Amino acid sequence: PHAEYPSGSGCICLGVEQHSNAALDFLYGPDSPTEDADTAALPVGVIVEQGSSTVEPGLTPQQGVLLFYHTLHDMRLACGQSRLDGGM
């Protein structure tokens, strides 16, 4: 209802991307895969097992779900989009 205000979750999505980039830069220095964060090929993936929900254990999700992103930037965009898709 208040599109002109930044959302808390949007800030968290961006913060996770920036923190991950900073950590990788610290660990790898000039060889960091995040030199160009928008295009760096740094795949991120997780499998959410069937029934692993803490809210509806054994019920949700009904089948395993693979969440995969080619870059941290892609992950941030999907994180922000999920709020719109969920009607928040």
XYZ file of N, CA and C in Angstrom:
264
model
N 0.793 -1.200 0.000
C 0.000 0.000 0.000
C 0.842 1.274 0.000
N 2.119 1.195 0.371
C 2.972 2.380 0.438
C 4.219 2.157 -0.412
N 4.045 2.115 -1.722
C 5.128 1.779 -2.634
C 6.290 2.767 -2.583
N 6.054 3.974 -2.099
C 7.128 4.956 -2.072
C 8.119 4.709 -0.935
N 7.798 3.826 -0.010
C 8.688 3.513 1.099
C 9.441 2.218 0.811
N 10.739 2.174 1.130
C 11.469 0.927 0.929
C 10.960 -0.127 1.919
N 10.866 -1.339 1.442
C 10.379 -2.395 2.328
C 11.529 -2.958 3.155
N 11.199 -3.427 4.325
C 12.199 -4.063 5.180
C 12.802 -5.281 4.510
N 11.963 -6.070 3.858
C 12.480 -7.278 3.213
C 13.367 -6.917 2.026
N 13.040 -5.840 1.304
C 13.894 -5.399 0.207
C 15.273 -5.012 0.707
N 15.306 -4.361 1.865
C 16.583 -3.991 2.467
C 17.366 -5.230 2.886
N 16.664 -6.241 3.403
C 17.326 -7.493 3.793
C 17.884 -8.197 2.563
N 17.108 -8.242 1.477
C 17.575 -8.884 0.240
C 18.864 -8.230 -0.246
N 18.885 -6.911 -0.278
C 20.066 -6.179 -0.714
C 21.216 -6.388 0.263
N 20.912 -6.355 1.549
C 21.947 -6.540 2.571
C 22.618 -7.899 2.477
N 21.845 -8.945 2.204
C 22.424 -10.283 2.060
C 23.373 -10.317 0.867
N 22.952 -9.713 -0.253
C 23.825 -9.677 -1.432
C 25.113 -8.908 -1.125
N 24.986 -7.736 -0.532
C 26.161 -6.915 -0.262
C 27.092 -7.580 0.747
N 26.522 -8.195 1.780
C 27.338 -8.879 2.782
C 28.075 -10.065 2.162
N 27.374 -10.826 1.336
C 28.005 -11.975 0.674
C 29.137 -11.519 -0.232
N 28.906 -10.449 -0.989
C 29.959 -9.917 -1.856
C 31.161 -9.451 -1.044
N 30.905 -8.760 0.062
C 31.995 -8.266 0.900
C 32.784 -9.416 1.514
N 32.081 -10.449 1.957
C 32.761 -11.616 2.542
C 33.635 -12.310 1.503
N 33.120 -12.462 0.288
C 33.902 -13.097 -0.776
C 35.094 -12.239 -1.170
N 34.906 -10.927 -1.210
C 36.023 -10.027 -1.507
C 37.095 -10.129 -0.427
N 36.679 -10.230 0.830
C 37.624 -10.361 1.938
C 38.383 -11.683 1.845
N 37.664 -12.769 1.544
C 38.290 -14.086 1.491
C 39.212 -14.272 0.292
N 38.807 -13.732 -0.865
C 39.532 -14.009 -2.099
C 40.304 -12.822 -2.653
N 40.133 -11.646 -2.079
C 40.871 -10.467 -2.528
C 40.654 -10.187 -4.005
N 41.752 -9.917 -4.733
C 41.615 -9.552 -6.144
C 41.059 -10.688 -7.014
N 41.100 -11.905 -6.511
C 40.567 -13.048 -7.266
C 39.100 -13.314 -6.968
N 38.464 -12.397 -6.252
C 37.071 -12.588 -5.864
C 36.166 -12.722 -7.088
N 35.208 -13.660 -7.024
C 34.277 -13.820 -8.139
C 33.236 -12.707 -8.212
N 33.308 -11.704 -7.348
C 32.283 -10.660 -7.294
C 32.764 -9.340 -7.880
N 33.779 -9.370 -8.727
C 34.323 -8.127 -9.283
C 33.222 -7.262 -9.893
N 32.339 -7.869 -10.681
C 31.159 -7.179 -11.208
C 29.953 -7.940 -10.668
N 29.423 -7.481 -9.546
C 28.404 -8.236 -8.813
C 27.157 -8.541 -9.631
N 26.829 -7.692 -10.607
C 25.622 -7.925 -11.394
C 25.782 -9.050 -12.396
N 27.013 -9.332 -12.808
C 27.216 -10.346 -13.843
C 28.120 -11.490 -13.397
N 28.674 -11.404 -12.193
C 29.588 -12.446 -11.721
C 28.877 -13.802 -11.705
N 29.494 -14.765 -12.338
C 28.911 -16.112 -12.387
C 29.249 -16.829 -11.085
N 28.397 -16.668 -10.119
C 28.594 -17.302 -8.820
C 27.287 -17.988 -8.449
N 27.113 -19.219 -8.895
C 25.832 -19.898 -8.676
C 25.509 -20.085 -7.191
N 24.238 -19.939 -6.885
C 23.729 -20.145 -5.538
C 22.543 -21.087 -5.663
N 22.546 -22.169 -4.893
C 21.433 -23.100 -4.978
C 21.142 -23.760 -3.647
N 19.892 -24.118 -3.466
C 19.473 -24.839 -2.263
C 18.282 -25.721 -2.631
N 18.224 -26.877 -1.999
C 17.083 -27.768 -2.189
C 16.243 -27.717 -0.920
N 14.960 -27.417 -1.075
C 14.025 -27.423 0.046
C 13.308 -28.773 -0.016
N 13.550 -29.604 0.969
C 13.024 -30.960 0.968
C 11.509 -30.990 1.185
N 10.894 -32.001 0.621
C 9.449 -32.217 0.776
C 9.101 -32.277 2.265
N 8.052 -31.537 2.653
C 7.547 -31.569 4.026
C 8.436 -30.910 5.058
N 9.434 -30.125 4.639
C 10.406 -29.578 5.588
C 9.993 -28.248 6.222
N 8.794 -27.772 5.935
C 8.338 -26.507 6.506
C 8.314 -26.567 8.028
N 8.728 -25.485 8.673
C 8.614 -25.420 10.131
C 7.225 -24.952 10.548
N 6.465 -24.376 9.605
C 5.111 -23.908 9.888
C 4.102 -25.029 9.672
N 4.270 -25.801 8.598
C 3.393 -26.932 8.294
C 4.240 -28.180 8.062
N 4.875 -28.681 9.118
C 5.765 -29.827 8.956
C 5.035 -31.027 8.351
N 5.708 -31.678 7.418
C 5.138 -32.853 6.785
C 4.173 -32.542 5.652
N 3.748 -31.297 5.535
C 2.772 -30.922 4.508
C 3.371 -30.051 3.404
N 4.225 -29.152 3.787
C 4.720 -28.150 2.848
C 6.238 -28.175 2.795
N 6.847 -28.077 1.650
C 6.242 -28.180 0.331
C 5.812 -29.609 0.027
N 4.875 -29.740 -0.897
C 4.345 -31.058 -1.238
C 5.362 -31.900 -1.987
N 6.331 -31.245 -2.629
C 7.437 -31.962 -3.275
C 8.688 -31.109 -3.109
N 9.845 -31.717 -3.259
C 11.089 -30.984 -3.133
C 11.150 -29.831 -4.133
N 11.797 -28.750 -3.714
C 11.901 -27.558 -4.552
C 13.377 -27.176 -4.664
N 13.840 -26.956 -5.893
C 15.198 -26.473 -6.124
C 15.144 -24.972 -6.377
N 15.837 -24.223 -5.561
C 15.985 -22.781 -5.772
C 17.402 -22.573 -6.283
N 17.542 -22.062 -7.500
C 18.861 -21.897 -8.100
C 18.959 -20.529 -8.767
N 20.069 -19.862 -8.520
C 20.319 -18.543 -9.089
C 21.735 -18.525 -9.654
N 21.891 -17.944 -10.835
C 23.202 -17.906 -11.483
C 24.160 -16.935 -10.801
N 23.625 -15.896 -10.172
C 24.459 -14.901 -9.496
C 23.790 -14.473 -8.195
N 24.561 -13.842 -7.328
C 23.983 -13.286 -6.100
C 22.979 -12.188 -6.437
N 23.243 -11.468 -7.512
C 22.317 -10.421 -7.948
C 20.964 -11.041 -8.340
N 20.995 -12.156 -9.063
C 19.755 -12.853 -9.428
C 18.988 -13.285 -8.177
N 19.740 -13.741 -7.159
C 19.104 -14.151 -5.909
C 18.412 -12.959 -5.243
N 19.078 -11.801 -5.253
C 18.478 -10.600 -4.648
C 17.203 -10.197 -5.384
N 17.239 -10.249 -6.712
C 16.048 -9.878 -7.484
C 14.887 -10.826 -7.191
N 15.175 -12.127 -7.099
C 14.122 -13.101 -6.789
C 13.591 -12.902 -5.372
N 14.467 -12.550 -4.465
C 14.065 -12.280 -3.086
C 13.076 -11.132 -3.039
N 13.375 -10.047 -3.740
C 12.464 -8.908 -3.794
C 11.169 -9.224 -4.515
N 11.274 -9.970 -5.601
C 10.089 -10.338 -6.381
C 9.142 -11.222 -5.571
N 9.690 -12.041 -4.700
C 8.851 -12.950 -3.914
C 7.845 -12.194 -3.051
N 8.202 -10.994 -2.610
C 7.279 -10.174 -1.820
C 6.102 -9.731 -2.679
N 6.382 -9.365 -3.925
C 5.295 -8.973 -4.830
C 4.415 -10.175 -5.170
N 5.081 -11.311 -5.448
C 4.334 -12.520 -5.793
C 3.439 -12.973 -4.633
N 3.901 -12.720 -3.417
C 3.132 -13.109 -2.232
C 2.067 -12.091 -1.849
N 1.985 -10.978 -2.587
C 0.960 -9.981 -2.321
C 1.255 -9.060 -1.149
N 2.532 -8.945 -0.776
C 2.863 -8.077 0.359
C 2.977 -6.640 -0.088
